[in-house]
Amino acid sequence: MSITPADAPSLPPELQGAVDELLAEAGISANRSLIERILVTGLHLGTDPTDRLDLKITAAALEEMRAAFRLFAPYAEVPKVTVFGSARTKPDDPGYAQAEQVAAALAEQGWMVVTGAGPGIMEAATKGAGPRRSLGVSIRLPFEESPNPVLVDPNRVSMKYFFTRKLMLVKESRGFVCLPGGFGTLDETFELLTLQQTGKAEPVPIVLLDRPGGHYWRGLAEFVEAELAAGGFIALDDLDRVLITEDPVRAVDEIVGFWRNYDSLRWVGDRLVLRLRSAPSDAEIASLNERFAGILAGGRIERVGPYAVERSDADRVELPRLALELAPRQVGELHRLIRAIDELPSAPAEPPLGV
């Protein structure tokens, strides 16, 4: 029998009362139900036959996430790009200069740069952005990696577990630049690709930046096409949402340009709502319907106003909107639709500074 979080037994009335009292004494009112769930889950872990190691993992993961949330909280409204790449890349490597150039260009346009806070590519990106426009989530290892000296406190946090670190490196950013690296870089890159392919993360620009004349990412793309796509494990066009380039300028344009007109999305029931910076014309909407009819489960792409749930949340209500019913397994096509929206004649001429 499978067990889901909804199957967790409720607390006895006396314990539930104690939890309610504790929350009241702590002065917790915002998001109270979520804090209650965390507390109740912790109590259940204590009454379940939970192994001590499992409890240590749970406690450390929660502590690490809290530390990272506090690190990122002051910069919630600042767009961020995460740069992945090898900790072993030396300063004389062309990839080091590329990472520094990309980070510097993005910082000039109002972005912050997030890295794993280590040496190599991570240090290069921190140098490019500057220590005050850089955030780092480092990993504690018995060898090899230590926080790079360019990144200053309090703009970094240290973690024990790769999974919590990767969560924070991914969830906070609106764009990603991946340079060549080892197992860790590939793990991070495939995490991004998996989240995008499955729709578990909102569409974002992903750039795979190769060394000049390099074959690292092109080689990966060839493997993906020859083995994964040919074997039927993924769709042939699953990598189309990713830009592979050797040009740092193109990398920056891809990250920033993705947000030229597109702002955000939200599901309202079975309707996908795309919030934009500039309202498209009737003719442009008709063109989008003609080009993207294949991704619709029914109906058309149409102009809408803010839905009631958006208004109640004060969720980007000032922005123009398009809504559609997305067909199953068409999440990847959202990238193409967003890029088409960014290229409409009605779209702003330039991406916004700092999005």
Coordinates of C-alpha atoms in Angstrom, one line a residue, residues 84-102 120-122 124 177-182 185-186 207-220 243-248 251:
F84 CA 27.3 25.9 -13.3
G85 CA 30.7 24.5 -14.2
S86 CA 33.8 22.8 -13.1
A87 CA 35.6 23.6 -9.8
R88 CA 38.8 22.5 -11.5
T89 CA 38.9 25.0 -14.3
K90 CA 42.0 27.1 -14.1
P91 CA 42.2 30.9 -14.7
D92 CA 44.1 30.4 -18.0
D93 CA 41.3 28.2 -19.4
P94 CA 39.1 29.9 -22.0
G95 CA 36.0 28.7 -20.1
Y96 CA 37.1 30.8 -17.1
A97 CA 37.2 33.9 -19.2
Q98 CA 33.8 33.1 -20.7
A99 CA 32.2 32.6 -17.3
E100 CA 33.6 35.9 -16.1
Q101 CA 32.5 37.7 -19.2
V102 CA 28.9 36.4 -19.1
G120 CA 37.1 27.3 -11.0
I121 CA 34.1 28.4 -13.1
M122 CA 32.3 29.5 -9.9
A124 CA 35.2 33.2 -12.5
V177 CA 24.5 29.0 -17.9
C178 CA 26.3 25.7 -17.9
L179 CA 29.9 25.4 -18.8
P180 CA 31.9 22.2 -19.1
G181 CA 32.5 20.2 -15.9
G182 CA 32.5 16.8 -14.3
T185 CA 28.0 19.8 -13.5
L186 CA 26.3 17.1 -15.6
V207 CA 22.5 28.0 -22.1
L208 CA 25.1 25.3 -22.6
L209 CA 28.3 27.4 -23.1
D210 CA 31.2 25.5 -24.8
R211 CA 34.8 26.5 -25.0
P212 CA 35.8 28.1 -28.3
G213 CA 36.2 25.2 -30.7
G214 CA 35.0 22.8 -28.0
H215 CA 32.8 19.8 -28.4
Y216 CA 31.7 19.2 -24.8
W217 CA 28.0 20.2 -25.2
R218 CA 27.8 19.4 -28.9
G219 CA 29.1 15.9 -28.0
L220 CA 26.4 15.6 -25.3
L243 CA 20.9 27.1 -26.6
I244 CA 24.3 25.5 -27.3
T245 CA 26.9 28.1 -28.2
E246 CA 30.5 29.2 -27.8
D247 CA 29.6 32.9 -27.8
P248 CA 29.3 34.6 -24.4
A251 CA 24.5 33.4 -24.0

